[in-house]
Coordinates of C-alpha atoms and ligand atoms in Angstrom, one line a residue:
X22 CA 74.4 -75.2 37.0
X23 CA 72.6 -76.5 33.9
X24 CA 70.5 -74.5 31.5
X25 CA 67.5 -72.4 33.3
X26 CA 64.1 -73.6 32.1
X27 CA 61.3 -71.3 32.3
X28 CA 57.9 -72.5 31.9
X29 CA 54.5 -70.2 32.2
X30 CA 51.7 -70.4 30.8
X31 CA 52.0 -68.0 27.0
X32 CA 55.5 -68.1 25.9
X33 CA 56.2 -64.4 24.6
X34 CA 56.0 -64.9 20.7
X35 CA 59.2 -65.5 19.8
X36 CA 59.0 -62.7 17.3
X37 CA 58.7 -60.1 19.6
X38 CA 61.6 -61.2 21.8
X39 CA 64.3 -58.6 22.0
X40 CA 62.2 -56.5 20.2
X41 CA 61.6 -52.9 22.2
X42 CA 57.6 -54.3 22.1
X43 CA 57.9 -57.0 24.7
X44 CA 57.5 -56.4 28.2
X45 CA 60.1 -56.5 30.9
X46 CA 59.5 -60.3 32.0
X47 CA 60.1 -61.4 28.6
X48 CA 62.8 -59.5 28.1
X49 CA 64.4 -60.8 32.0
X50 CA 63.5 -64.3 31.2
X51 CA 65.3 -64.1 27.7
X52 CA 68.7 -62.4 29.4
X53 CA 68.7 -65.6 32.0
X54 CA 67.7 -68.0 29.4
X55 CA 70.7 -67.1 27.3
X56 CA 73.0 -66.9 29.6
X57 CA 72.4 -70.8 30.4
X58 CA 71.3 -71.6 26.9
X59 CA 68.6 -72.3 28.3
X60 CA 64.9 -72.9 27.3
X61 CA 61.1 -71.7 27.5
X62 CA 57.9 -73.7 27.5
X63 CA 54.4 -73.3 27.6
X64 CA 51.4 -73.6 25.4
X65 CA 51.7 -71.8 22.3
X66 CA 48.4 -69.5 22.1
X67 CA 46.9 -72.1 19.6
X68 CA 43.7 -74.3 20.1
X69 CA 43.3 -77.4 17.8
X70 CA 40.0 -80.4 18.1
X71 CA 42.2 -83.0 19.5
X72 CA 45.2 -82.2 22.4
X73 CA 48.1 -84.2 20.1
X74 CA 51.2 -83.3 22.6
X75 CA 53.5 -82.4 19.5
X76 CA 56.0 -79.9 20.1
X77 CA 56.9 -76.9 18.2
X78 CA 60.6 -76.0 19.1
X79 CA 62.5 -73.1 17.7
X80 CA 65.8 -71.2 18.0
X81 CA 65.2 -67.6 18.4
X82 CA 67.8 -65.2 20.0
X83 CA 70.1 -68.0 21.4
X84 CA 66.7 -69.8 22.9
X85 CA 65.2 -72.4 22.3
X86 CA 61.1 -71.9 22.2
X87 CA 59.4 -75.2 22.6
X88 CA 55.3 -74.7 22.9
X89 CA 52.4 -77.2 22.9
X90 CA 49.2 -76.7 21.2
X91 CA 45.8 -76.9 24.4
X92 CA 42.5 -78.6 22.8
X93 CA 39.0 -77.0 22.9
X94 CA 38.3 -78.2 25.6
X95 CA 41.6 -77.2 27.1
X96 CA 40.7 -74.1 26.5
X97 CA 37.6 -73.9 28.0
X98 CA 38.0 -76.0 31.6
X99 CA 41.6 -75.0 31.9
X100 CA 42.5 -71.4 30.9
X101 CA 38.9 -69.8 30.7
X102 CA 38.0 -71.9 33.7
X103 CA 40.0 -72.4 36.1
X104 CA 42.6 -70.2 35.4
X105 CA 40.6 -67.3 34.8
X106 CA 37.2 -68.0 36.5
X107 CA 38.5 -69.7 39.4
X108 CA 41.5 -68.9 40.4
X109 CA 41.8 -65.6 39.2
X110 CA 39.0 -63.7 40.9
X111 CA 39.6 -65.6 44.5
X112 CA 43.2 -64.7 44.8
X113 CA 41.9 -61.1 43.7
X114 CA 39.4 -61.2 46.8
X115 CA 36.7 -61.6 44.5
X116 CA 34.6 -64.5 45.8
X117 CA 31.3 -62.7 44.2
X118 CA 32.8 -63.8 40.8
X119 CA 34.4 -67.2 41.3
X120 CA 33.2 -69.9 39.6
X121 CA 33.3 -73.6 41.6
X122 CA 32.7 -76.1 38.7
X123 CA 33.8 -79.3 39.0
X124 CA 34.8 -79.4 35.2
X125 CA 37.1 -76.5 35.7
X126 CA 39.4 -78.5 38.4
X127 CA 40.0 -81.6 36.0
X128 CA 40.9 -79.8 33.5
X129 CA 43.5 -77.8 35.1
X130 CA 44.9 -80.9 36.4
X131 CA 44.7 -82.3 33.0
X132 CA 46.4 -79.9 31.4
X133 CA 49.1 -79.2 34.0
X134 CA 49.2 -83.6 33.7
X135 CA 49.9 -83.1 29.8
X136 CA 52.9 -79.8 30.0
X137 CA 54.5 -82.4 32.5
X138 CA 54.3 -85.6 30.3
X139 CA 55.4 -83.5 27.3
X140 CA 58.1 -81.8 29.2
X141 CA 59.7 -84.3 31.4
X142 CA 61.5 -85.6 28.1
X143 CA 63.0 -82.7 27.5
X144 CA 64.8 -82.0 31.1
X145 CA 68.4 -83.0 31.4
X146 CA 69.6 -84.1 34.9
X147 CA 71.4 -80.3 35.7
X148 CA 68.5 -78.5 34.5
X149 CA 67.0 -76.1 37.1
X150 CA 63.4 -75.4 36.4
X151 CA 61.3 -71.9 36.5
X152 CA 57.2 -72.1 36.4
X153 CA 55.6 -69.3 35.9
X154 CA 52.2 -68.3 37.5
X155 CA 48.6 -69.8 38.9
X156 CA 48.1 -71.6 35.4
X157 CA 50.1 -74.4 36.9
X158 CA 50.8 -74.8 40.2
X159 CA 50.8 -78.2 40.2
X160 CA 52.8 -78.5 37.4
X161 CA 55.5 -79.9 39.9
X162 CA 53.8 -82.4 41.4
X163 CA 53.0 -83.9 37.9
X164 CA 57.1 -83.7 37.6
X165 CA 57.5 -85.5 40.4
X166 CA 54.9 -87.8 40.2
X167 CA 57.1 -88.7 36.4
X168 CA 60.4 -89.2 38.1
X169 CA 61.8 -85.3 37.9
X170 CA 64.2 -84.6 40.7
X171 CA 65.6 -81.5 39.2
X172 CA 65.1 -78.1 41.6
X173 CA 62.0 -76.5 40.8
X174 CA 60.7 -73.2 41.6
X175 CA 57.6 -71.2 41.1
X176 CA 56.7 -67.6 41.0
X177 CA 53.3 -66.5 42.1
X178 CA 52.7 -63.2 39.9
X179 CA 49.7 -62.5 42.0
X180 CA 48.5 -62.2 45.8
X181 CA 47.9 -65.0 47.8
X182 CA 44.3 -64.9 49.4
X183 CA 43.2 -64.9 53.0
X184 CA 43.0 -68.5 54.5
X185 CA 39.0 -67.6 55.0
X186 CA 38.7 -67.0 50.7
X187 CA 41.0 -69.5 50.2
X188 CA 38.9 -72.6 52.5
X189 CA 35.3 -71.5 50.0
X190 CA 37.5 -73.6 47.0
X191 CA 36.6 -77.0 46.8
X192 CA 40.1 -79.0 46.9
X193 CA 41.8 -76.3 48.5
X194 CA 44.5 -78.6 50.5
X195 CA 45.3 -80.5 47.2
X196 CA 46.3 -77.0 45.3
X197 CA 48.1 -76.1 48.5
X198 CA 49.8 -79.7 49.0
X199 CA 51.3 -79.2 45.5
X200 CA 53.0 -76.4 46.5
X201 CA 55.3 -78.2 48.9
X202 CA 56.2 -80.2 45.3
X203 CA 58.8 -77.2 45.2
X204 CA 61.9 -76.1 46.3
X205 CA 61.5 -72.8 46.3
X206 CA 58.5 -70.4 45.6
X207 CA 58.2 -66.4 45.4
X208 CA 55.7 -63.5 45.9
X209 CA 55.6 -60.5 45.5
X210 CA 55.2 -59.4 49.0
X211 CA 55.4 -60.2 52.5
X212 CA 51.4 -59.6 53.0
X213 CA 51.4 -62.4 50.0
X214 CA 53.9 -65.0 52.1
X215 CA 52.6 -64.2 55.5
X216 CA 48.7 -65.0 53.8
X217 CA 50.3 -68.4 52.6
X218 CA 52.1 -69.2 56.0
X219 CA 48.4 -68.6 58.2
X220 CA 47.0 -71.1 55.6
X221 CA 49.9 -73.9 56.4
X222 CA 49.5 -73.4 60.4
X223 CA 46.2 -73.1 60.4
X224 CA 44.4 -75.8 57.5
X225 CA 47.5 -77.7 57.1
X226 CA 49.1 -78.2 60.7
X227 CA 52.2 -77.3 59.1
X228 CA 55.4 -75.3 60.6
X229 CA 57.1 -72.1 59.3
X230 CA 60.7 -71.5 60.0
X231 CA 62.4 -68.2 58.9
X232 CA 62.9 -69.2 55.3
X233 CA 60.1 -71.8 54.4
X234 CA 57.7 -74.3 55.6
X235 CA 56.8 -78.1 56.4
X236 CA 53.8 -79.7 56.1
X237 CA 52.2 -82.8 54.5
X238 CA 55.3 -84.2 55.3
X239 CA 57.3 -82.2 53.0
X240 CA 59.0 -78.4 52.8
X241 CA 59.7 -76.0 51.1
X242 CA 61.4 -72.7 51.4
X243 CA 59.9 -69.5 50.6
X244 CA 60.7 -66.0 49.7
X245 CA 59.3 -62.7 48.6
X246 CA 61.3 -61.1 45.6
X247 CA 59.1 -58.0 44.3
X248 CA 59.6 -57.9 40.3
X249 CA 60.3 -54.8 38.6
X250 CA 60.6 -53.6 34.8
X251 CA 63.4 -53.1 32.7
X252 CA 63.8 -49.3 33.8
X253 CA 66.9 -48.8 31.7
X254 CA 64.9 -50.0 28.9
X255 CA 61.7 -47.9 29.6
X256 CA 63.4 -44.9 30.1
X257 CA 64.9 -45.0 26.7
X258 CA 62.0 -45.9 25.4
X259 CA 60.5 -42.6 26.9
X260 CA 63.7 -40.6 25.3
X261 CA 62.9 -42.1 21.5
X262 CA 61.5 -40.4 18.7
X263 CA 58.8 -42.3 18.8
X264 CA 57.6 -41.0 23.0
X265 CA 58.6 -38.0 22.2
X266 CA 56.0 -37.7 18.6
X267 CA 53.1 -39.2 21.2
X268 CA 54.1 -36.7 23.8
X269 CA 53.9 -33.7 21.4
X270 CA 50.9 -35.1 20.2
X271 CA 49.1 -35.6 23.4
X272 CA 50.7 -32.4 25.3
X273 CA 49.1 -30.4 22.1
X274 CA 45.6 -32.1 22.6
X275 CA 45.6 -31.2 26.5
X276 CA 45.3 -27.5 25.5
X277 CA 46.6 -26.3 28.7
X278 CA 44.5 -28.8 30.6
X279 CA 45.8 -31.2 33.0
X280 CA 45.9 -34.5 32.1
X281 CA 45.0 -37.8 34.6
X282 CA 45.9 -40.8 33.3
X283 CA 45.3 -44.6 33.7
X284 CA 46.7 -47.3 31.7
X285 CA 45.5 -51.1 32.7
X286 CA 44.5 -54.6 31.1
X287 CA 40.5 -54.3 31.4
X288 CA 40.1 -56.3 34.7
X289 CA 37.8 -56.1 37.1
X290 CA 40.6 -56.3 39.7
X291 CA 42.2 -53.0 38.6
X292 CA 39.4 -51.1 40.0
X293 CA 38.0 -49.0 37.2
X294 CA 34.7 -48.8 38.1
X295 CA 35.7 -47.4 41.8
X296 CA 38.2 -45.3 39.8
X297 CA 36.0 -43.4 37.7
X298 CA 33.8 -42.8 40.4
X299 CA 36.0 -41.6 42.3
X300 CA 37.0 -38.7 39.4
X301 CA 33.3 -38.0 39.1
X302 CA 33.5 -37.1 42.5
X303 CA 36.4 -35.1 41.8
X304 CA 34.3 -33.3 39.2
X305 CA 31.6 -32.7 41.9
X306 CA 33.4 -31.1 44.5
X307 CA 35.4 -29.2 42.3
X308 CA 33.2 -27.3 40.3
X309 CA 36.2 -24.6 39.7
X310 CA 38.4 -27.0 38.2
X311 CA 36.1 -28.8 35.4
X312 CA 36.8 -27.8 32.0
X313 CA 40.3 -28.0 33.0
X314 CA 41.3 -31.5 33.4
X315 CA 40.5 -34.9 31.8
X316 CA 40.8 -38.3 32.8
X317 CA 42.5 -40.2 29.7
X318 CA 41.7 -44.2 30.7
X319 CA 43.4 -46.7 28.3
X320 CA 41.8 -50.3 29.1
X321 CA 42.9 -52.9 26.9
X322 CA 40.5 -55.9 26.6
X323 CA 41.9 -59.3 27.9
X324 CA 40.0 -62.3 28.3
X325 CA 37.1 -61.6 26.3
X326 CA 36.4 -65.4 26.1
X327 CA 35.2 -64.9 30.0
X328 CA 31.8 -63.6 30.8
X329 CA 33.0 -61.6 33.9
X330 CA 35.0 -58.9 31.5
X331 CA 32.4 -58.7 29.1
X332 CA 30.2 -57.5 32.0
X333 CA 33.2 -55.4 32.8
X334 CA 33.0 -54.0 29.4
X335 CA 29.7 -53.3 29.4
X336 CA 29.7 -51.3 32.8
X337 CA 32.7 -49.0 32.2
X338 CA 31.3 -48.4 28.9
X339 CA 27.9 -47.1 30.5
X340 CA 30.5 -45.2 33.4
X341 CA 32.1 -43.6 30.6
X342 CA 28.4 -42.2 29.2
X343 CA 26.9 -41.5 32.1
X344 CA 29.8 -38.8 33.5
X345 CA 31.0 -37.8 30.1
X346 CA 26.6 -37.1 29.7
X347 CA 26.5 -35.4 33.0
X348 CA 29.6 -33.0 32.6
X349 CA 30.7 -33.0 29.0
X350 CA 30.4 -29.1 27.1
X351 CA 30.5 -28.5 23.6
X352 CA 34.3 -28.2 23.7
X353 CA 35.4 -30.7 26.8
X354 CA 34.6 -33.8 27.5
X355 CA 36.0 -35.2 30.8
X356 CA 36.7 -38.8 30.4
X357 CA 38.5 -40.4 26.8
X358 CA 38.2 -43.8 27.1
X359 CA 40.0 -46.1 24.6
X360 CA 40.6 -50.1 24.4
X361 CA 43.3 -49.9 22.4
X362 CA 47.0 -51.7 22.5
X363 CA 50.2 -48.9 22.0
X364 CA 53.5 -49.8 21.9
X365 CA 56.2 -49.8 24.6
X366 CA 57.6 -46.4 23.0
X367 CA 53.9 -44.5 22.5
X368 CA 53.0 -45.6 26.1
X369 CA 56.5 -44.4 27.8
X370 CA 55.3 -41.3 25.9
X371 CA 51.6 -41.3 26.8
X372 CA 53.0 -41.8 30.7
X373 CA 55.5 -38.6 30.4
X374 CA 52.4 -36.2 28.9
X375 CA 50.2 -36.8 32.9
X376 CA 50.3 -34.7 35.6
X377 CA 48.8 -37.6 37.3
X378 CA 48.6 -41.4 37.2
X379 CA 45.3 -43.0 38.7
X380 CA 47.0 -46.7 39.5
X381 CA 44.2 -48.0 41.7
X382 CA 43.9 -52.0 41.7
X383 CA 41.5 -53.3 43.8
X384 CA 43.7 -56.4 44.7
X385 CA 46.9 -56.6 42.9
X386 CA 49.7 -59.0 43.1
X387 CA 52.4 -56.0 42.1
X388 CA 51.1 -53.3 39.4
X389 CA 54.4 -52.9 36.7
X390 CA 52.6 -49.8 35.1
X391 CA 53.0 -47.8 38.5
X392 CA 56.8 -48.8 37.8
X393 CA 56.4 -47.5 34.3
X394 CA 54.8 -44.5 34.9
X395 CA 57.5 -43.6 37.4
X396 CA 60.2 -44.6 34.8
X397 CA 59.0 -42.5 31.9
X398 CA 59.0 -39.1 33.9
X399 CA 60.6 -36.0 32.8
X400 CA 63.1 -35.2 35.6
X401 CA 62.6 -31.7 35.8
X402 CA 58.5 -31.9 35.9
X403 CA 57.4 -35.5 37.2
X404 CA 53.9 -36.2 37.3
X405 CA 52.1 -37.5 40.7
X406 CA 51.5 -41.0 41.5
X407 CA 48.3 -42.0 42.8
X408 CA 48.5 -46.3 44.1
X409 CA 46.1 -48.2 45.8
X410 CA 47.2 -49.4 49.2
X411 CA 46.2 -52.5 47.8
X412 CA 48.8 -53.1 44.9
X413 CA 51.5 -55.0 46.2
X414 CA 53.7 -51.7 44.9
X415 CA 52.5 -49.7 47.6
X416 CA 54.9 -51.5 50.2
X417 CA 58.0 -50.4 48.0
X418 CA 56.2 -47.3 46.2
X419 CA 55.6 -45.2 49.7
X420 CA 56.9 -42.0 48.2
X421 CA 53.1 -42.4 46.2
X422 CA 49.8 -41.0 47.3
X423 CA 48.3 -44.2 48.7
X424 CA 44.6 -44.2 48.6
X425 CA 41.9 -46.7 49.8
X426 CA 40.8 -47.6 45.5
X427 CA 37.3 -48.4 47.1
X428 CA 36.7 -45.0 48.9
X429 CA 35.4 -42.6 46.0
X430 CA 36.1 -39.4 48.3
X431 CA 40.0 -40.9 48.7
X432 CA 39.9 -40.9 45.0
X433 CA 38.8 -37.4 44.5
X434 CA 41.0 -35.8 47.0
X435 CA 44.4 -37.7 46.3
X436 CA 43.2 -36.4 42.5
X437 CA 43.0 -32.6 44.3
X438 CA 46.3 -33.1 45.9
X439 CA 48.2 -34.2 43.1
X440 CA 47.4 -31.8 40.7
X441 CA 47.8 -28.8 43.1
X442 CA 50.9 -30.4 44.3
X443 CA 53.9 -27.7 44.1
X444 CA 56.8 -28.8 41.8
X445 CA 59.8 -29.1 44.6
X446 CA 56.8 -31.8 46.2
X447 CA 56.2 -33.6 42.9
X448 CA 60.3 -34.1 41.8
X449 CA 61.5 -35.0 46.2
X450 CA 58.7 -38.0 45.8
X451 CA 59.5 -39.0 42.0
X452 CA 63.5 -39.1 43.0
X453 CA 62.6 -41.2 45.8
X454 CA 60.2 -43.1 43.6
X455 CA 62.8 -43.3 40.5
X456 CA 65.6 -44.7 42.8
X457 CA 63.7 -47.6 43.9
X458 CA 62.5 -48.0 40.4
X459 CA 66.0 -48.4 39.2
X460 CA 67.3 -50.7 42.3
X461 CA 64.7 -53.1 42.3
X462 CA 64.6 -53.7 38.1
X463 CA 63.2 -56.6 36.6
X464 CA 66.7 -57.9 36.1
X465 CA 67.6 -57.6 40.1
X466 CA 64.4 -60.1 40.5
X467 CA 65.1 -62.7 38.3
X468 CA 68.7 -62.5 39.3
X469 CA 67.9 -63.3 43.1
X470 CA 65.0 -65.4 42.2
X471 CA 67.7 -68.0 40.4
X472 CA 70.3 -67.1 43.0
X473 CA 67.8 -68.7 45.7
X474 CA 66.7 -71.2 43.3
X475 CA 69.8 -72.7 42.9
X476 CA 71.5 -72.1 46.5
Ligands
ADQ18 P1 49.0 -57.7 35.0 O1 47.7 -58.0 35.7 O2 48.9 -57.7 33.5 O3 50.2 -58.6 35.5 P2 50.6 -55.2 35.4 O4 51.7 -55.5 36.3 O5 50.1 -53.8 35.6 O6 49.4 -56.1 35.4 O7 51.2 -55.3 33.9 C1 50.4 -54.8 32.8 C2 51.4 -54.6 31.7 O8 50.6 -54.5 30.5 C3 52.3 -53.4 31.8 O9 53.6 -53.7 31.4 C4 51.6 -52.4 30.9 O10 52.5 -51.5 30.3 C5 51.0 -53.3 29.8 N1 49.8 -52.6 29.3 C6 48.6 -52.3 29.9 N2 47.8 -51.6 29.1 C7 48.4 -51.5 27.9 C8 48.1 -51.0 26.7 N3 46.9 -50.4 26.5 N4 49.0 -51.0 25.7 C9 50.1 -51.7 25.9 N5 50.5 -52.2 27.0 C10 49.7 -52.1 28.0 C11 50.3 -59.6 36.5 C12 49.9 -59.3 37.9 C13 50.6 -58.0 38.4 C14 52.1 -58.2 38.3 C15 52.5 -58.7 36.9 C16 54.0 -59.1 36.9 O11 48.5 -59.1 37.9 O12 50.2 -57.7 39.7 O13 52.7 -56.9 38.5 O14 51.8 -59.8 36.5 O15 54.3 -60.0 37.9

């Protein structure tokens, strides 16, 4: 095999690679890109008048970082658009908040057009090729369509939707068709694959055999290869001086109360709204137990440049007043609520300090911070995991409490359960929990995803 080339969208600042603050992809991607000296591309994060198509390449731990700049414009139809106001919300179920416009569409094909023009002269004739994400599925049919025959795969880091969602976007059989432009493409989950598959026999005529599918004339083999997070890394994170200095911190601000905990990018697909909802309604049937818990909820804002999550912003912001008005005393208050970024180490630490963890996605293609959360336990006195049937880590996670995220009486009763859950209870599911975590690492999935890649 040649060298590995990963493409996706953002390429992890080359800074932070190997550093204990990136995530576990990066840190995956990095391990396989070094072994084959390989190479990762994508647009750098910056936006400039005038798309040029110059390339920035740099040598950073034995890998060679080669980014574009996008143009305003770019910006706008491509990665706000498209990517974020089409795409996005109808693979997360969320038709009410898709945006059709025309605009959008020829941009993403323009700028999945330019990565392939600028790439396709860097690909040597071994290479294997990795893309990355919904930014760019057609990214290999621009390849193609240049003279690439290299084997490409692709990686779908989110659900696929239902074949009835999917038919409301104009041009649906084109984004489909470029699919078949791979040789090998991954989700998450079998509910993910087996969405895909009723599309291609039922819109597209096509066939599926055990490992893939035909249709417009072409195939393509398919898989599902759930990722998972560094879990050696994390949990030596959670050990450090630095988790354990949070956890003091935050176990002496509890003051003997229980603490719930939710940690998410600010999207309307993780289902905070429902969540906190559903912990009001906690708080309402549980008179007795107020003044004794908290709900700490740690949203970091992402894609303020759409209008959909500053609406989001806006709501959870009035959530947070209107339960922290209606229950607050002079000495509790039942929800904190920041926005705020923490390190890798401080979060590991944050995680450790719950007695519960609220992960409740409305649609979600895996959820790594239900992995996380599992990962940074203290053996001896885990904390309960509450998923969301509808996180593609419920069908490994089983040993979790698994609630319907849109059912506010679910909510408040797995809360109930978790923190009256005895301690023998709590450490059988977390072991169960903790081996899978461990298995099924971020390492294991890029490992098999390149295995099957280049088969
Ligand atoms: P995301 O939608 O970003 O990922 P998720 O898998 O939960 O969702 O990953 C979020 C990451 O951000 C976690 O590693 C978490 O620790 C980190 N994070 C969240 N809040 C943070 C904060 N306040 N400070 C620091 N870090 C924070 C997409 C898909 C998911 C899929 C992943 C990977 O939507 O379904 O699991 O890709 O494929």
């Amino acid at each position: 095999m040649g060298r590995l080339i990963a493409v996706s969208n953002r390429v992890s600042p080359p800074r932070e690679l190997g550093e204990s603050s990136a995530g576990g992809l990066a840190m995956a991607l990095q391990a396989a890109l070094k072994a084959s000296d390989g190479m990762w591309f994508g647009w750098s994060g910056a936006t400039i008048p005038e798309f040029t198509g110059k390339l920035s390449i740099e040598r950073v731990h034995d890998v060679t970082i080669a980014t574009v700049d996008l143009d305003h414009q770019d910006y706008e139809e491509y990665y706000a658009g498209y990517a974020n106001a089409t795409i996005w919300p109808l693979f997360h179920y969320r038709i009410d908040l898709t945006e059709y416009d025309r605009s959008f569409g020829e941009g993403y094909d323009r700028v999945n057009e330019r990565f392939a023009e600028t790439l396709t002269h860097l690909i040597a004739a071994d290479d294997i090729i990795w893309v990355h994400d919904y930014h760019l599925i057609p990214l290999a049919r621009e390849l193609r369509r240049r003279g690439v025959a290299n084997r490409i795969g692709f990686f779908l880091h989110i659900p696929w939707p239902s074949r009835q969602l999917l038919t409301t976007l104009p041009h649906h059989r084109e984004l489909v068709r470029a699919i078949f432009d791979y040789d090998l493409v991954g989700f998450h989950t079998e509910d993910w694959l087996q969405a895909f598959t009723r599309y291609v026999i039922s819109e597209a005529d096509g066939a599926v055999t055990a490992d893939g599918a035909s249709a417009f004339g072409k195939s393509v083999r398919l898989g599902v290869f759930p990722i998972g997070i560094d879990a050696r890394e994390f949990g030596d994170a959670a050990r450090s001086d630095a988790a354990r200095g949070t956890f003091e911190r935050m176990r002496a601000s509890l003051a003997g109360r229980k603490m719930i905990l939710g940690v998410d990018r600010l999207d309307y697909s993780k289902g905070l709204e429902e969540r906190f909802n559903g912990y009001e309604q906690y708080l309402l049937d549980n008179e007795e137990h107020r003044q004794k818990v908290f709900l700490l909820q740690i949203a970091m804002l992402s894609r303020e440049g759409v209008d959909a999550y500053r609406d989001l912003r806006t709501r959870l912001d009035a959530a947070t007043g209107r339960i922290n008005g209606a229950f607050s005393t002079f000495d509790w208050v039942p929800v904190r609520y920041v926005n705020t970024g923490y390190r890798r180490d401080e979060l590991a630490g944050i995680y450790r300090a719950a007695n519960a963890a609220l992960v409740t996605p409305l649609r979600d293609g895996m959820n790594l911070v239900a992995k996380e959360f599992v990962a940074a336990q203290d053996p001896e006195d885990p904390g309960v995991l509450i998923l969301s049937r509808f996180a593609g880590a419920a069908s490994q996670m089983r040993e979790a409490l698994i609630v319907n995220p849109f059912s506010r009486e679910e909510i408040a009763e797995a809360i109930r359960l978790a923190l009256d859950m005895p301690r023998p209870e709590r450490i059988a599911r977390w072991r169960a929990l903790k081996a899978g975590v461990d298995k099924d690492d971020v390492y294991a999935w890029s490992d098999s995803f390149i295995a099957a890649l280049s088969a």
